[in-house]
Amino acid sequence: MRTYTESLVVKASDLDQNQHVNNVRYVEWIQEISKSHWEVVVHRDERANMVWVVKNHNISYQRPAFLGDELVLKTHIQETKGPLSYRVVEISNNKTGEVVVKAITQWCLLDAATLKPKRVPEDIQTKFQ
């Protein structure tokens, strides 16, 4: 399993009316780190004929994060089946080590020209193992 990690500091624009990170912002971070991992591992030329779309997000919000908290985002591919890829994203508080959010997202690979599902090529799968 090849893990990709980023960190960030919670800003005021990330907060909701309760002064903790808005749930929608977590979804954005989940998608952003997933895209970043893809772009770091797979060369632009290889990515040109492939498009990923989300089929399902399963997100467990375990505790809040607040303004100024440093968060660590980690992601890896758990499993790939045909055109489907199951990606885990875990967001933790860097100071306490506690998990804030854990998500498993089912992504579907599409052919960029036809927008039809496309089996994840073996060489791409290997890059994430």
Coordinates of C-alpha atoms in Angstrom, one line a residue:
M1 CA 0.0 0.0 0.0
R2 CA 1.5 3.3 -1.1
T3 CA 0.4 6.1 1.3
Y4 CA 0.3 9.8 0.4
T5 CA 0.3 12.4 3.1
E6 CA -0.3 16.2 3.2
S7 CA -0.9 18.5 6.1
L8 CA -2.9 21.8 6.5
V9 CA -3.9 24.3 9.2
V10 CA -7.6 25.0 9.7
K11 CA -8.5 28.5 8.5
A12 CA -11.5 30.6 9.5
S13 CA -13.0 30.0 6.0
D14 CA -13.1 26.2 6.8
L15 CA -15.4 26.7 9.8
D16 CA -19.2 26.5 10.1
Q17 CA -21.6 28.3 12.4
N18 CA -20.5 26.1 15.3
Q19 CA -16.9 27.2 14.9
H20 CA -15.6 23.8 13.8
V21 CA -14.7 22.5 10.4
N22 CA -17.7 22.3 8.1
N23 CA -18.5 18.8 6.9
V24 CA -18.6 20.0 3.3
R25 CA -15.0 21.2 3.7
Y26 CA -13.9 17.6 4.7
V27 CA -15.5 16.3 1.5
E28 CA -13.5 18.9 -0.5
W29 CA -10.3 17.9 1.3
I30 CA -11.0 14.2 0.7
Q31 CA -11.3 14.9 -3.0
E32 CA -8.3 17.2 -3.2
I33 CA -5.9 14.8 -1.5
S34 CA -7.2 12.0 -3.8
K35 CA -6.5 14.1 -6.9
S36 CA -3.1 15.1 -5.6
H37 CA -2.1 11.5 -4.9
W38 CA -3.2 10.6 -8.4
E39 CA -1.3 13.4 -10.0
V40 CA 1.9 12.7 -8.0
V41 CA 1.9 9.0 -8.8
V42 CA 0.7 8.9 -12.4
H43 CA 2.4 10.9 -15.1
R44 CA 0.3 13.6 -17.0
D45 CA 0.6 11.7 -20.3
E46 CA -0.8 8.5 -18.7
R47 CA -3.6 10.5 -17.1
A48 CA -4.7 12.2 -20.3
N49 CA -7.2 9.5 -21.4
M50 CA -8.6 8.8 -18.0
V51 CA -11.2 10.5 -15.7
W52 CA -12.2 9.6 -12.2
V53 CA -15.7 10.2 -10.8
V54 CA -17.0 9.5 -7.3
K55 CA -19.6 6.8 -6.9
N56 CA -19.9 6.8 -3.2
H57 CA -18.4 8.6 -0.1
N58 CA -18.6 6.8 3.2
I59 CA -17.5 9.4 5.8
S60 CA -17.2 8.9 9.5
Y61 CA -16.9 12.2 11.4
Q62 CA -15.3 11.2 14.7
R63 CA -14.4 14.5 16.4
P64 CA -14.4 18.2 15.5
A65 CA -11.4 20.2 14.3
F66 CA -11.1 23.9 15.2
L67 CA -9.4 27.1 13.9
G68 CA -5.6 26.7 14.0
D69 CA -5.6 22.9 14.3
E70 CA -2.9 21.3 12.2
L71 CA -4.4 18.3 10.4
V72 CA -2.6 15.4 8.7
L73 CA -4.4 13.9 5.7
K74 CA -3.3 10.4 4.7
T75 CA -4.7 8.4 1.7
H76 CA -4.1 5.1 0.1
I77 CA -5.9 2.7 -2.3
Q78 CA -7.4 -0.1 -0.4
E79 CA -8.6 -2.2 -3.3
T80 CA -9.2 -2.0 -7.1
K81 CA -11.8 -4.1 -8.9
G82 CA -12.4 -3.5 -12.7
P83 CA -13.1 0.2 -13.1
L84 CA -13.6 0.7 -9.3
S85 CA -11.0 1.9 -6.9
Y86 CA -11.6 2.1 -3.1
R87 CA -9.6 4.9 -1.5
V88 CA -9.2 5.4 2.2
V89 CA -8.6 9.0 3.5
E90 CA -7.9 9.5 7.2
I91 CA -7.7 13.0 8.7
S92 CA -6.0 13.3 12.1
N93 CA -5.1 16.1 14.5
N94 CA -1.3 16.4 14.3
K95 CA -1.0 17.5 17.9
T96 CA -3.1 14.7 19.6
G97 CA -2.9 12.0 16.9
E98 CA -6.6 11.5 17.2
V99 CA -8.6 10.6 14.0
V100 CA -11.0 13.4 13.1
V101 CA -12.5 11.9 9.9
K102 CA -12.2 8.6 8.2
A103 CA -13.5 8.1 4.7
I104 CA -13.7 5.3 2.1
T105 CA -14.6 6.6 -1.3
Q106 CA -15.5 4.4 -4.3
W107 CA -14.1 6.0 -7.4
C108 CA -14.9 4.8 -11.0
L109 CA -12.4 5.2 -13.8
L110 CA -13.9 6.5 -17.1
D111 CA -12.4 6.6 -20.6
A112 CA -11.9 10.4 -21.2
A113 CA -13.2 10.2 -24.8
T114 CA -16.4 8.0 -24.2
L115 CA -17.0 8.7 -20.5
K116 CA -17.7 5.0 -20.1
P117 CA -16.2 2.9 -17.3
K118 CA -12.8 1.6 -18.0
R119 CA -10.8 -1.1 -16.2
V120 CA -8.0 0.3 -14.1
P121 CA -4.8 -0.7 -16.1
E122 CA -2.5 -3.1 -14.3
D123 CA 0.4 -0.8 -14.6
I124 CA -1.6 2.0 -12.9
Q125 CA -2.7 -0.4 -10.1
T126 CA 1.0 -1.4 -9.5
K127 CA 2.0 2.2 -9.0
F128 CA -0.3 2.4 -6.0
Q129 CA 0.7 -0.8 -4.3

